[in-house]
Amino acid sequence: MMAQYLALKEQAGDCLLFYRMGDFFELFFDDAKTAAGVLDIALTTRGEHGGEPVPMCGVPVHAAESYLARLIKGGCRVAIAEQTETPDEAKARAKREGSPVSKALVARDIVRFVTAGTLTEEALLEPRRANMLAAIAPVRGSVGIAAVDISTGRMELEECEEGALGAVLARIGASEVIAPEDAAFPLDDAIHRDGREFASEAGAKRLRTIHGVATLDGFGHFTRAMLAAAGGLIAYLDHVGRGALPLLLPPVVRDGAGALAMDAATRASLEILEAHGGGRKGSLIAVIDRCVTGAGARQLAEDLAAPLTNRTAIGERLALVGWLHAAPLLREELRTALKSLPDVGRALGRVVAGRGSPRDLGQLRDGLDMARRVHDRLGAENDRPALLDALLPDLAGHGALVDLFGRALVPSPPTERAKGGFIAEGYDHALDDLRQTSGNARRAIAALEAKYRDETGIGSLKIKHNGVLGYFIEVPAKHGDALMAPDSGFTHRQTLANAVRFNSLGLHEEASRIAEAGAHALAAEEAHFEELVGEAIASREAIARTAAALARIDVAAGAAERAAEGGWARPEIVDAPSLAIEGGRHPVVEAALSASGERFVANDCGLAHDDRLWLVGGPNMGGKSTFLRQNALIVLLAQAGSFVPADAAKIGLVDRLFSRVGAADNLARGRSTFMVEMVETAAILSQATERSFVILDEVGRGTSTYDGLALAWAVVEAVHDTIRCRCLFATHYHELSLMADRCDALSLHYVRAREWKGDLVLLHEVAEGSADRSYGLAVAKLAGVPAPVVKRARAVLDKLEKGRAETGGIAAGLGDLPLFAAAAEAEEEQCDTLRESLRALDIDALSPRDALEKLYELKREVGED
Ligand code: ADP
């Protein structure tokens, strides 16, 4: 056995090996230690290997799914080794092969790898989250990415520059990433596979075969890098499914320019799908999601992860939300109906992957039937928005399939297939006859019981059934002898302490009839199951489209519901690079405040080309971060096609959204936080465009005062003068307010506070102008710093301020700096002179000595000796 185990473990590689032994999956050696730790189950030992006891733990097969779920959550991957023959078959084989029958070992094989990115089981998946698997293939400076949600078969291919890979992976949020082992750059969390699997030719060929097409042109234009990634992805799916491929829908090309670009830091900082602590609670999606189906919630997450940049497409989504917003009764009716909608996409995924159950077929039937009803209901409405009209055709057209499944399946088919009982009466007459035969035999057995009681006079005689004996007649022990007589018509089968069991010819006949009819009925049901699965597979793309259309409608209805609930406004999307928000709110902070009975103070924001950069000052805890983020979230929601938490919003299309938080807020992240802050800031300065929207929260705080102020100053100047994008910059550096005089499109704002009876009252109102003073000490007092300490700090502050007034201080010193634009001009002039000198040179006419002399001269020209 150990040899077999070790051979399988070799194949399993770094996956835990679930080794099937009867009713248990057993784990050995280090696998056992890992699993026992993650699952918190007992670690025992079994036998010895190399003189050492072998660590072992096990999980019961019937409960394996829940253990698998915990292992996958714990970051493990699992290889499932099943018994591929029965013990009897193993013995027969041993006999044929001439080896000792008593030691015959049941053959086992790995039937499947269970990994985070390749799950299809309902119990292992989160209903409201897509489960993505991504493969990347670097091809000369550029990277192909193939991403698929195995549970629904949705597949997307894209290509990006190497530097943008982090942002793309952050958007996809894959639970598993695979990469070629020989990739030129390391990807820490990726699973590395043989580089030869990432071949574009092979990838294209696999896609053509899977979709039965001669060319992929009909699906879109795929680059070599994309196809290489697809090749790697499909090879991995072959490996984990041991050759059985899951559902893969035709790949869609994702064009990076079609989506609002956000890098990983921005996503994390805005807490879009996950809050800082990890998990959905406290995130944007948690407070806005009013979808009533899992598929809707997954679509919403996708919309928020990749908002649009196309005005028409955004307008279409908004029009549908607006239409449902204006029709509360219709919306209510629709949402009530969708509530009972099964997860059609995932049921289809399981069915196509060969892991479907009768229940999944029932879900397809019910889901497609519901789609038809939604189609008829919405189709009857007037003035339908364009997006709805585009979706309607996808909802209908499954009449034949619904009808077939309706006739074939019982109303609620079971999850288990092996026991049958899922094909409805009247669908197959032969099956009905078989069932009738068993029914008749069962009734005959009941009649026999009455007859035997009568004949023997034993009132307590019973006919029973169990798995070992089948049907038998049982009487209490004291009556046993009466039936033992040779001419009684009963044959003895078993004597227990207080009962004796018999058979009879009549019972035997009826029992055989039941067994035979049952076996035939099971076979018939199995055959029907395969037929129905075949029908579903034949319509897989149309079914997937229906599921997607229903999800889109659920998202729109949910968005309308959320907007109605919160008094949200429909944003107007314009081309001009402006941002005009009236009465804006932060949805997450507002929800948290209202849960504790507090009121959120709404604030306006008005950026325009000539007033594009707002410096926001004011005390700590005054609401600066909240204000910055709420405006970023409003842009994001609007471009995702949602109403926004504001009284009115006019938003100039944004191409890239950046959000950065000064290091002090992020201490938990562990890396050199200031370094991280600067790396992230550098990314903005190199990537933002005039169409971008940037929020910078206390950037520069992670270092000493002077460094920090200097950096903040330089960053604000660069954003204002060079990038010229819309920007909100929160800072506690008073000195930055001097910039208002030097930057004409920059204005000063602050969050208001008031001291009242010696205490600080934070008003959370954003006002124009600069904070009249710093409230640090007041905030310290508010936070409970002991009075003597605050008093002492006051004395120190007075001294510092006095010193600063005498020497002119930081602010005065900064006032003398040349303007950013002027400095840039001087540099450009110098370049011009250099260019002139170089052009004038006739290199061929120079002696080596002259050349050297010339080089020194050029160096002097740029100010170096
Ligand atoms: P700052 O960035 O100025 O330190 P925050 O934006 O982090 O301040 O806000 C601190 C707290 O103040 C928030 O957690 C919230 O409870 C409250 N707050 C912020 N903005 C508002 C607002 N507009 N209305 C009501 N409360 C607010």
PDB file of C-alpha atoms and ligand atoms in Angstrom, residues 584 589 593 598-603 618-627 630 665 697-698 730 751 762-765, ligand 1:
ATOM      1  CA  GLY A 584     -22.411  64.389  -1.906  1.00  0.00           C
ATOM      2  CA  VAL A 589     -19.593  56.269   6.361  1.00  0.00           C
ATOM      3  CA  LEU A 593     -23.374  56.742  11.089  1.00  0.00           C
ATOM      4  CA  GLU A 598     -26.051  59.996  13.612  1.00  0.00           C
ATOM      5  CA  ARG A 599     -26.390  62.245  10.632  1.00  0.00           C
ATOM      6  CA  PHE A 600     -23.943  62.511   7.756  1.00  0.00           C
ATOM      7  CA  VAL A 601     -23.133  66.049   6.653  1.00  0.00           C
ATOM      8  CA  ALA A 602     -23.415  66.304   2.855  1.00  0.00           C
ATOM      9  CA  ASN A 603     -20.798  68.338   1.001  1.00  0.00           C
ATOM     10  CA  GLY A 618      -8.540  71.344   8.698  1.00  0.00           C
ATOM     11  CA  PRO A 619      -8.265  69.321  11.875  1.00  0.00           C
ATOM     12  CA  ASN A 620      -7.675  65.631  12.117  1.00  0.00           C
ATOM     13  CA  MET A 621     -10.934  63.711  12.265  1.00  0.00           C
ATOM     14  CA  GLY A 622     -12.573  66.672  10.582  1.00  0.00           C
ATOM     15  CA  GLY A 623     -13.734  64.647   7.580  1.00  0.00           C
ATOM     16  CA  LYS A 624     -11.017  65.262   4.989  1.00  0.00           C
ATOM     17  CA  SER A 625     -10.480  61.621   4.014  1.00  0.00           C
ATOM     18  CA  THR A 626     -14.193  61.009   3.933  1.00  0.00           C
ATOM     19  CA  PHE A 627     -14.720  63.965   1.606  1.00  0.00           C
ATOM     20  CA  GLN A 630     -16.809  60.106  -1.344  1.00  0.00           C
ATOM     21  CA  ASP A 665      -2.668  55.510   7.965  1.00  0.00           C
ATOM     22  CA  ASP A 697      -4.705  62.046   1.389  1.00  0.00           C
ATOM     23  CA  GLU A 698      -1.910  63.380   3.571  1.00  0.00           C
ATOM     24  CA  ALA A 730      -5.914  66.672   1.864  1.00  0.00           C
ATOM     25  CA  VAL A 751     -13.251  71.130   7.011  1.00  0.00           C
ATOM     26  CA  LEU A 762     -16.101  69.004  14.329  1.00  0.00           C
ATOM     27  CA  LEU A 763     -18.716  70.202  11.861  1.00  0.00           C
ATOM     28  CA  HIS A 764     -17.658  68.003   8.914  1.00  0.00           C
ATOM     29  CA  GLU A 765     -18.507  70.831   6.574  1.00  0.00           C
TER      30      GLU A 765
HETATM   31  P1  ADP B   1      -9.782  63.275   8.608  1.00  0.00           P
HETATM   32  O1  ADP B   1      -9.371  62.688   7.305  1.00  0.00           O
HETATM   33  O2  ADP B   1      -9.994  64.749   8.498  1.00  0.00           O
HETATM   34  O3  ADP B   1      -8.898  62.899   9.730  1.00  0.00           O
HETATM   35  P2  ADP B   1     -12.021  61.474   8.453  1.00  0.00           P
HETATM   36  O4  ADP B   1     -12.514  61.737   7.079  1.00  0.00           O
HETATM   37  O5  ADP B   1     -11.221  60.246   8.672  1.00  0.00           O
HETATM   38  O6  ADP B   1     -11.230  62.719   8.996  1.00  0.00           O
HETATM   39  O7  ADP B   1     -13.297  61.480   9.354  1.00  0.00           O
HETATM   40  C1  ADP B   1     -13.249  61.125  10.702  1.00  0.00           C
HETATM   41  C2  ADP B   1     -14.633  60.727  11.196  1.00  0.00           C
HETATM   42  O8  ADP B   1     -15.517  61.826  11.152  1.00  0.00           O
HETATM   43  C3  ADP B   1     -15.301  59.679  10.316  1.00  0.00           C
HETATM   44  O9  ADP B   1     -14.972  58.393  10.723  1.00  0.00           O
HETATM   45  C4  ADP B   1     -16.780  59.968  10.523  1.00  0.00           C
HETATM   46  O10 ADP B   1     -17.246  59.267  11.647  1.00  0.00           O
HETATM   47  C5  ADP B   1     -16.820  61.429  10.767  1.00  0.00           C
HETATM   48  N1  ADP B   1     -17.188  62.130   9.551  1.00  0.00           N
HETATM   49  C6  ADP B   1     -16.384  62.418   8.508  1.00  0.00           C
HETATM   50  N2  ADP B   1     -17.049  63.090   7.549  1.00  0.00           N
HETATM   51  C7  ADP B   1     -18.312  63.266   8.012  1.00  0.00           C
HETATM   52  C8  ADP B   1     -19.483  63.893   7.487  1.00  0.00           C
HETATM   53  N3  ADP B   1     -19.461  64.515   6.299  1.00  0.00           N
HETATM   54  N4  ADP B   1     -20.604  63.863   8.239  1.00  0.00           N
HETATM   55  C9  ADP B   1     -20.600  63.261   9.436  1.00  0.00           C
HETATM   56  N5  ADP B   1     -19.544  62.652   9.986  1.00  0.00           N
HETATM   57  C10 ADP B   1     -18.400  62.641   9.291  1.00  0.00           C
END
